[in-house]
């Protein structure tokens, strides 16, 4: 036991299950807010704050692209159908970075970013019956009201009320912010704003999870890892022995590669502009690599056989033809599935055009710039290629996420992490090919966690992501 942030926590005793590759950067000596005892302590520390404004620290982004500033903020109590959460761990996803940079996105400042996190409910607003103070939770950027047609459909996670809305900067119920810093209201982000010691979220955007879950690990399931995994198993659904191209080998792309591997794909082709990703990606089952920078033959040389006579507009489009022709050459006409996890429009077009005609399916996951448009010749669709996209890997956050967490918690008892959960969820979605997946699932959240910083060093997490170093950086709140 050690005292940290005024709260008694259990140490993991420095025992690490990480591969040696990561040891020099990640130090998992920090906690688990996972035992019942430590949660009781957290709960006791919070018992007097319900209904009051809480003053705490938050990392405020005052201006696009400028370092976040740790400020004292006032966090208002939750209103009807809202909960206030004490965030214990958060991590950085590239979506936070795009909106912080605001180069290709609508600027909204000052704002509190953050959407991949884990914490404990501090208090609940009127009408909240599903959650109570002390519950361990993962806030999620896309919600599940459980009432609308989407929530009732087995096929959709696009809740009418709470689906992702990057333009919303205030709470849904009253159009106001729950944060004040230096006398000014501060905008919310994705309904989660987890770069704050306390945040307020709609109850429908909060998944209740097993209190035994190690929050410093499962926080990465609240966005990136579930998204990539689900993009593969729920959306692309590669068949056994098939080929899959994954564009972008960050945490989301590598989770997609894991999903492809457990689905039985035999060739997983990783595409990234950052060659340093390739060594890391081998640990996630990626079997071959393409770096577009290594293929600098004139674009026309690749394009001529197929594209003669078709007018091509725009440099990004030319670039995308280059990638797709390289992959087509490697795979005798194209991959069976592709999953794009970059946010680059050129990679999106390429991911679509590199799938085999007749049966190929491409899944877009990356968040595009607001002015991007997807251009391809309609013949690519007529030739029986399918283009899909997904948020959160088609998982329903409140229904499916607790099951994923449960299987992680019970991994020592089952032979593979998440295996049972995926089987259940996958069976729910489509039971046709379930027999061919999951024989060998060994998805370890630890593999995705390459850095850890204290809250006061949150800007370092941005530096790592901007430099393309590592995968997920856990930000330990209150330290
Ligand atoms: P990341 O920065 O860790 O990884 C992205 C990788 O893509 C990097 O390795 C980068 O080098 C590579 N890349 C960028 N442009 C490329 C190009 N043109 N060709 C090949 N590789 C390229 O980011 P991440 O956190 O893994 O997120 C990946 C994407 O997924 C982002 O766009 C993010 O916004 C998006 N995302 C979407 C959802 C969703 O629900 N749809 C959820 C989470 C993240
Ligand atoms: Zn994210």
XYZ file of C-alpha atoms and ligand atoms in Angstrom:
524
model
C 0.000 0.000 0.000
C 1.156 3.511 -0.648
C -0.359 6.910 -0.359
C -0.823 8.706 -3.616
C -2.841 11.776 -4.346
C -4.226 11.596 -0.814
C -5.718 8.196 -1.534
C -4.419 4.878 -0.329
C -3.735 2.556 -3.183
C -2.280 -0.873 -3.702
C 0.951 -1.167 -5.541
C 1.497 -3.944 -8.047
C 4.882 -4.375 -6.410
C 6.787 -3.488 -9.539
C 5.969 -6.816 -11.177
C 5.697 -6.315 -14.877
C 4.090 -8.408 -17.529
C 5.315 -6.140 -20.311
C 7.600 -7.390 -23.017
C 11.218 -6.296 -22.469
C 10.895 -3.971 -25.448
C 8.865 -1.544 -23.382
C 10.659 -1.721 -20.063
C 12.798 1.340 -20.423
C 9.816 3.624 -20.775
C 6.881 2.213 -18.901
C 7.022 1.677 -15.166
C 4.014 -0.222 -13.973
C 4.822 0.161 -10.308
C 1.757 2.344 -10.035
C -1.323 0.920 -8.672
C -4.331 -0.679 -9.445
C -7.273 1.187 -8.093
C -8.720 -2.194 -8.482
C -9.308 -3.834 -5.169
C -12.518 -3.405 -3.267
C -10.570 -1.878 -0.409
C -8.935 0.879 -2.430
C -12.276 1.698 -4.024
C -13.837 2.020 -0.594
C -11.123 4.513 0.271
C -11.764 6.505 -2.915
C -15.476 6.466 -2.170
C -14.998 7.637 1.420
C -12.825 10.510 0.219
C -15.662 11.651 -2.042
C -18.642 11.260 0.240
C -18.992 14.916 1.197
C -18.925 16.537 -2.199
C -22.298 15.521 -3.685
C -24.383 18.521 -4.714
C -21.454 20.916 -4.330
C -19.118 22.566 -6.777
C -15.780 20.718 -6.694
C -12.534 22.606 -7.124
C -9.868 20.429 -8.707
C -7.155 20.409 -11.332
C -7.783 20.181 -15.050
C -5.527 20.483 -18.092
C -7.082 23.349 -20.020
C -6.350 23.928 -23.675
C -6.644 27.722 -24.047
C -5.416 27.935 -27.634
C -5.020 25.626 -30.607
C -1.732 23.745 -30.590
C -0.423 25.439 -27.421
C 0.613 23.339 -24.403
C -2.228 22.515 -22.016
C -2.154 24.423 -18.726
C -2.982 22.763 -15.410
C -5.550 25.099 -13.861
C -7.822 25.033 -10.863
C -11.320 24.488 -12.244
C -14.743 24.488 -10.676
C -16.802 21.484 -11.665
C -20.556 21.918 -11.192
C -22.673 19.092 -9.754
C -24.324 16.753 -12.261
C -27.774 17.748 -13.522
C -30.624 15.387 -14.467
C -29.346 12.221 -16.190
C -25.723 13.177 -15.595
C -22.995 11.783 -13.400
C -19.865 13.378 -11.985
C -16.836 11.140 -12.233
C -13.502 11.211 -10.450
C -11.087 10.382 -13.259
C -8.173 8.235 -12.086
C -6.444 7.407 -15.369
C -6.767 8.813 -18.839
C -4.807 8.284 -22.021
C -4.291 10.203 -25.207
C -5.891 9.209 -28.511
C -5.099 10.881 -31.816
C -8.633 12.296 -31.977
C -7.783 14.565 -29.001
C -4.698 15.769 -30.846
C -6.579 16.677 -34.065
C -9.057 18.866 -32.196
C -6.335 20.406 -30.038
C -4.288 21.229 -33.161
C -7.509 22.390 -34.864
C -5.744 22.398 -38.223
C -8.349 20.363 -40.042
C -11.096 20.665 -37.388
C -13.401 23.359 -36.105
C -11.605 25.281 -33.338
C -13.398 25.558 -29.964
C -11.365 26.999 -27.092
C -10.822 27.037 -24.173
C -11.595 23.349 -23.965
C -10.876 20.336 -21.780
C -9.965 17.414 -24.032
C -9.713 13.707 -23.200
C -12.006 10.777 -23.902
C -10.083 7.578 -23.138
C -10.266 7.126 -19.371
C -11.380 5.262 -16.275
C -12.697 6.515 -12.963
C -15.197 6.282 -10.142
C -18.645 7.884 -9.930
C -18.578 10.671 -7.321
C -22.243 11.679 -7.456
C -25.265 11.321 -9.711
C -27.942 13.747 -10.883
C -31.694 13.401 -10.713
C -33.180 10.447 -12.519
C -29.969 8.398 -12.649
C -30.740 4.868 -11.529
C -28.146 2.800 -13.416
C -25.130 4.265 -11.626
C -24.361 5.209 -8.037
C -21.450 6.856 -6.236
C -18.509 4.492 -5.987
C -19.193 2.608 -9.228
C -16.130 2.074 -11.390
C -16.742 3.347 -14.895
C -15.351 4.057 -18.342
C -16.676 7.230 -19.978
C -17.166 6.724 -23.724
C -17.153 9.305 -26.533
C -20.225 7.789 -28.143
C -23.203 6.894 -25.969
C -26.022 4.395 -25.746
C -29.401 5.682 -24.556
C -30.883 2.157 -24.860
C -34.191 3.672 -26.078
C -33.745 4.837 -29.674
C -34.021 2.790 -32.871
C -30.261 2.530 -33.160
C -29.821 1.291 -29.608
C -32.586 -1.239 -30.173
C -31.069 -2.416 -33.455
C -28.513 -5.215 -33.286
C -26.695 -3.656 -36.216
C -25.995 -0.142 -34.982
C -24.220 1.699 -32.197
C -25.144 5.123 -33.611
C -27.404 6.222 -30.746
C -29.755 9.025 -31.858
C -29.270 10.965 -28.645
C -25.636 10.387 -27.720
C -23.701 9.416 -30.849
C -20.311 11.074 -31.229
C -20.624 14.799 -31.862
C -17.304 16.586 -32.141
C -19.002 19.991 -32.517
C -20.912 19.794 -29.229
C -19.053 21.795 -26.602
C -21.676 21.922 -23.825
C -23.943 19.551 -21.955
C -26.928 18.200 -23.821
C -29.588 18.981 -21.204
C -29.141 22.746 -20.795
C -26.547 23.784 -23.375
C -24.153 24.878 -20.611
C -20.656 23.917 -19.538
C -20.051 22.307 -16.150
C -16.484 23.705 -15.988
C -15.292 27.162 -14.984
C -11.628 28.257 -14.944
C -10.419 31.805 -14.285
C -14.057 32.883 -14.216
C -14.748 31.602 -17.746
C -16.814 28.630 -18.879
C -14.629 25.962 -20.497
C -15.891 23.861 -23.391
C -16.416 20.118 -23.113
C -15.063 17.589 -25.620
C -16.935 14.489 -26.837
C -19.125 14.567 -23.724
C -16.241 13.199 -21.676
C -13.477 15.837 -21.047
C -11.349 13.435 -19.076
C -8.263 15.670 -18.737
C -9.782 16.845 -15.464
C -9.692 15.278 -12.008
C -13.498 15.478 -12.041
C -15.763 15.585 -15.068
C -19.486 15.467 -15.786
C -20.986 13.149 -18.416
C -24.427 12.029 -19.549
C -25.264 8.712 -17.877
C -25.732 7.166 -21.327
C -22.059 7.823 -22.139
C -20.743 5.960 -19.113
C -20.168 2.195 -18.950
C -20.222 0.566 -15.511
C -17.460 -2.004 -15.202
C -16.229 -4.657 -12.802
C -14.791 -2.966 -9.678
C -11.914 -5.463 -9.754
C -10.678 -4.120 -13.116
C -7.212 -2.514 -13.077
C -8.218 0.956 -14.202
C -4.695 1.875 -15.290
C -5.011 -0.812 -17.997
C -8.695 -0.986 -18.960
C -8.883 2.770 -19.559
C -7.484 2.072 -23.057
C -10.594 0.011 -23.825
C -12.773 3.110 -23.604
C -11.675 4.204 -27.079
C -8.715 3.051 -29.161
C -8.379 -0.632 -28.443
C -12.081 -1.473 -28.604
C -12.374 0.604 -31.771
C -9.609 -1.212 -33.635
C -10.601 -4.627 -32.388
C -14.258 -4.080 -33.218
C -13.430 -2.644 -36.654
C -11.875 -6.019 -37.436
C -14.145 -8.531 -35.722
C -17.489 -6.726 -35.926
C -17.171 -4.828 -39.198
C -14.462 -6.160 -41.559
C -15.006 -9.771 -40.400
C -12.070 -11.319 -42.236
C -12.353 -15.000 -43.026
C -9.879 -17.638 -41.964
C -6.840 -17.669 -44.224
C -7.655 -14.270 -45.720
C -5.446 -11.236 -46.270
C -5.980 -7.966 -44.408
C -4.264 -4.613 -44.911
C -4.120 -2.316 -41.894
C -3.355 1.338 -42.683
C -1.814 3.130 -39.706
C 0.004 1.143 -37.043
C -0.792 3.222 -33.966
C -2.815 1.719 -31.117
C -6.052 1.656 -33.115
C -4.450 -0.002 -36.146
C -2.589 -2.564 -34.047
C -5.790 -3.442 -32.193
C -7.340 -3.976 -35.639
C -4.385 -6.216 -36.525
C -5.025 -8.240 -33.347
C -8.662 -8.547 -34.362
C -7.624 -9.713 -37.831
C -5.219 -12.248 -36.372
C -7.756 -13.759 -34.009
C -10.231 -13.934 -36.870
C -7.759 -16.229 -38.586
C -6.319 -13.891 -41.244
C -3.090 -15.390 -42.528
C -1.561 -12.282 -44.132
C -1.718 -8.990 -42.275
C -0.079 -6.209 -44.255
C 0.753 -3.140 -42.198
C 0.998 0.206 -44.004
C 2.591 3.172 -42.283
C 4.728 6.171 -43.218
C 6.642 5.805 -39.959
C 9.087 2.924 -40.410
C 9.723 2.731 -36.668
C 6.220 1.284 -36.313
C 7.127 -1.920 -38.108
C 9.242 -3.598 -35.422
C 6.532 -2.960 -32.853
C 3.815 -4.191 -35.206
C 5.396 -7.652 -35.509
C 4.367 -8.217 -31.888
C 0.762 -7.703 -32.959
C 0.755 -10.282 -35.711
C 1.504 -7.998 -38.666
C 3.280 -10.208 -41.184
C 4.321 -7.788 -43.965
C 4.921 -4.089 -44.281
C 4.474 -1.386 -46.835
C 5.969 2.037 -46.351
C 4.606 4.311 -49.061
C 7.875 6.258 -48.828
C 9.719 3.199 -50.190
C 7.602 3.173 -53.335
C 8.522 6.280 -55.224
C 8.194 5.059 -58.798
C 6.198 7.553 -60.815
C 2.579 7.145 -59.920
C 1.589 6.843 -63.550
C 3.690 3.741 -63.938
C 1.429 1.941 -61.476
C -1.728 3.513 -62.697
C -1.427 3.167 -66.437
C -2.641 -0.395 -66.871
C -5.921 0.199 -65.097
C -6.513 3.896 -65.030
C -5.777 5.000 -68.555
C -8.466 7.382 -69.663
C -9.816 8.127 -66.202
C -9.391 11.685 -65.049
C -7.636 11.937 -61.708
C -7.909 15.058 -59.605
C -5.715 16.065 -56.676
C -2.356 15.002 -55.339
C -3.709 12.949 -52.433
C -5.661 10.924 -54.905
C -2.563 10.257 -56.992
C -0.778 9.194 -53.853
C -3.518 6.782 -52.942
C -3.324 5.038 -56.302
C 0.316 4.387 -55.618
C -0.372 2.556 -52.365
C -3.222 0.543 -53.699
C -1.302 -0.634 -56.739
C 1.617 -1.745 -54.574
C -0.732 -3.808 -52.428
C -2.575 -5.156 -55.441
C 0.758 -6.356 -56.817
C 1.643 -8.049 -53.532
C -1.655 -9.890 -53.287
C -2.542 -10.909 -56.807
C -5.212 -8.293 -57.274
C -5.962 -6.930 -53.810
C -6.499 -7.812 -50.163
C -9.683 -9.441 -48.907
C -10.171 -6.792 -46.223
C -8.593 -3.476 -45.343
C -8.918 -1.372 -42.216
C -7.854 2.272 -42.318
C -6.695 3.755 -38.998
C -4.777 6.886 -40.034
C -7.177 9.821 -40.477
C -5.482 10.601 -43.830
C -7.852 10.930 -46.763
C -5.213 9.546 -49.142
C -4.912 6.428 -46.976
C -8.711 6.098 -46.839
C -9.047 6.131 -50.605
C -6.136 3.786 -50.907
C -7.556 1.408 -48.302
C -10.696 1.174 -50.394
C -8.981 0.774 -53.726
C -6.576 -1.916 -52.516
C -9.304 -4.447 -51.726
C -9.951 -7.196 -54.219
C -12.801 -6.689 -56.646
C -15.660 -9.150 -56.333
C -15.535 -9.488 -52.528
C -13.176 -7.003 -50.881
C -14.391 -4.946 -47.927
C -12.691 -1.768 -46.682
C -13.446 -0.253 -43.263
C -12.658 3.383 -42.467
C -11.850 4.193 -38.841
C -9.604 7.299 -38.943
C -11.202 10.678 -38.247
C -10.909 12.834 -41.397
C -10.400 16.588 -41.617
C -13.682 18.462 -41.762
C -13.182 19.554 -45.388
C -12.023 16.192 -46.724
C -14.025 14.442 -49.374
C -13.645 10.864 -50.475
C -13.092 10.561 -54.216
C -12.953 7.361 -56.137
C -14.189 6.255 -59.508
C -17.626 4.606 -59.241
C -16.270 1.669 -61.233
C -14.441 0.632 -58.065
C -17.783 0.075 -56.376
C -19.447 -1.431 -59.434
C -16.632 -3.945 -59.446
C -18.098 -5.292 -56.214
C -15.959 -3.727 -53.570
C -17.633 -2.650 -50.327
C -16.811 0.484 -48.360
C -17.795 0.719 -44.694
C -16.953 2.902 -41.714
C -17.292 2.621 -37.976
C -17.170 4.467 -34.710
C -16.064 2.520 -31.663
C -15.786 -0.676 -33.704
C -19.573 -1.025 -33.714
C -19.515 -1.961 -30.024
C -22.425 -0.677 -27.990
C -20.590 1.094 -25.192
C -22.778 0.313 -22.189
C -23.727 -3.188 -23.287
C -20.469 -4.530 -24.746
C -17.693 -2.697 -22.923
C -18.382 -4.219 -19.473
C -18.106 -7.673 -21.074
C -14.752 -6.852 -22.658
C -13.493 -5.577 -19.313
C -14.860 -8.651 -17.528
C -12.857 -10.961 -19.732
C -9.717 -8.938 -19.169
C -10.256 -9.169 -15.424
C -10.766 -12.927 -15.676
C -7.931 -13.524 -18.097
C -5.990 -15.649 -15.663
C -8.936 -17.971 -15.424
C -9.624 -18.239 -19.146
C -6.843 -19.115 -21.536
C -7.025 -15.927 -23.516
C -7.814 -12.345 -22.720
C -11.201 -11.218 -24.015
C -11.776 -14.498 -25.770
C -15.099 -15.382 -24.205
C -16.343 -11.826 -24.410
C -15.518 -11.573 -28.049
C -17.129 -14.890 -28.696
C -20.317 -13.735 -26.993
C -20.365 -10.380 -28.690
C -19.408 -11.751 -32.047
C -22.046 -14.448 -31.797
C -24.558 -11.718 -31.081
C -23.577 -9.900 -34.248
C -23.159 -12.738 -36.679
C -22.792 -16.395 -35.816
C -21.891 -17.648 -39.273
C -18.145 -17.550 -39.037
C -17.631 -17.592 -35.320
C -16.191 -21.076 -35.521
C -13.154 -19.836 -37.327
C -12.012 -17.155 -34.970
C -10.608 -16.797 -31.524
C -8.612 -20.011 -31.293
C -5.526 -18.193 -30.235
C -6.564 -14.884 -28.749
C -3.877 -13.324 -26.656
C -4.706 -9.645 -26.787
C -2.892 -7.979 -23.921
C -3.755 -4.419 -23.053
C -0.255 -4.052 -21.576
C 1.222 -4.316 -25.062
C -0.488 -1.076 -26.050
C 0.721 0.885 -23.024
C 4.186 2.142 -23.853
C 4.434 5.257 -21.688
C 3.079 6.625 -18.458
C 3.226 10.216 -17.204
C 1.894 12.130 -14.231
C -0.972 14.565 -14.828
C 1.371 17.523 -14.466
C 3.382 16.122 -17.407
C 0.374 15.674 -19.702
C 2.030 17.681 -22.477
C 4.661 14.939 -22.776
C 1.899 12.572 -23.900
C 1.158 14.981 -26.762
C 4.854 15.088 -27.681
C 5.048 11.282 -27.852
C 2.041 11.113 -30.135
C 3.207 13.940 -32.381
C 6.596 12.265 -32.767
C 4.937 8.906 -33.487
C 6.660 7.374 -30.454
C 4.948 4.529 -28.680
C 1.284 3.628 -28.669
C -0.719 4.656 -25.631
C 0.536 6.929 -22.861
C -1.317 6.563 -19.577
C -1.796 9.828 -17.714
C -2.018 9.313 -13.957
C -4.377 11.904 -12.492
C -3.596 13.857 -9.375
C 0.123 13.266 -9.609
P -1.743 7.191 -34.001
O -1.230 8.541 -34.337
O -1.190 6.509 -32.804
O -1.553 6.215 -35.262
C -1.797 6.632 -36.572
C -0.734 6.008 -37.466
O -1.079 6.300 -38.834
C 0.664 6.574 -37.236
O 1.568 5.507 -37.019
C 0.978 7.339 -38.530
O 2.352 7.285 -38.869
C 0.122 6.584 -39.543
N -0.236 7.388 -40.730
C -0.662 8.676 -40.777
N -0.902 9.031 -42.063
C -0.633 7.960 -42.840
C -0.700 7.695 -44.234
N -1.100 8.642 -45.090
N -0.340 6.472 -44.677
C 0.063 5.501 -43.800
N 0.140 5.686 -42.468
C -0.199 6.903 -41.984
O -3.346 7.338 -33.883
P -4.410 6.377 -33.169
O -4.702 6.927 -31.808
O -4.025 4.958 -33.355
O -5.711 6.726 -34.053
C -5.750 6.340 -35.410
C -6.928 7.008 -36.101
O -8.152 6.474 -35.604
C -7.010 8.516 -35.867
O -7.460 9.109 -37.063
C -8.072 8.636 -34.793
O -8.704 9.903 -34.790
C -9.010 7.538 -35.243
N -9.953 7.026 -34.244
C -11.192 6.705 -34.686
C -12.101 6.144 -33.828
C -13.444 5.713 -34.317
O -14.285 5.349 -33.492
N -13.694 5.720 -35.617
C -11.745 5.917 -32.491
C -10.449 6.221 -32.095
C -9.553 6.774 -32.977
Zn -10.212 8.041 -29.245
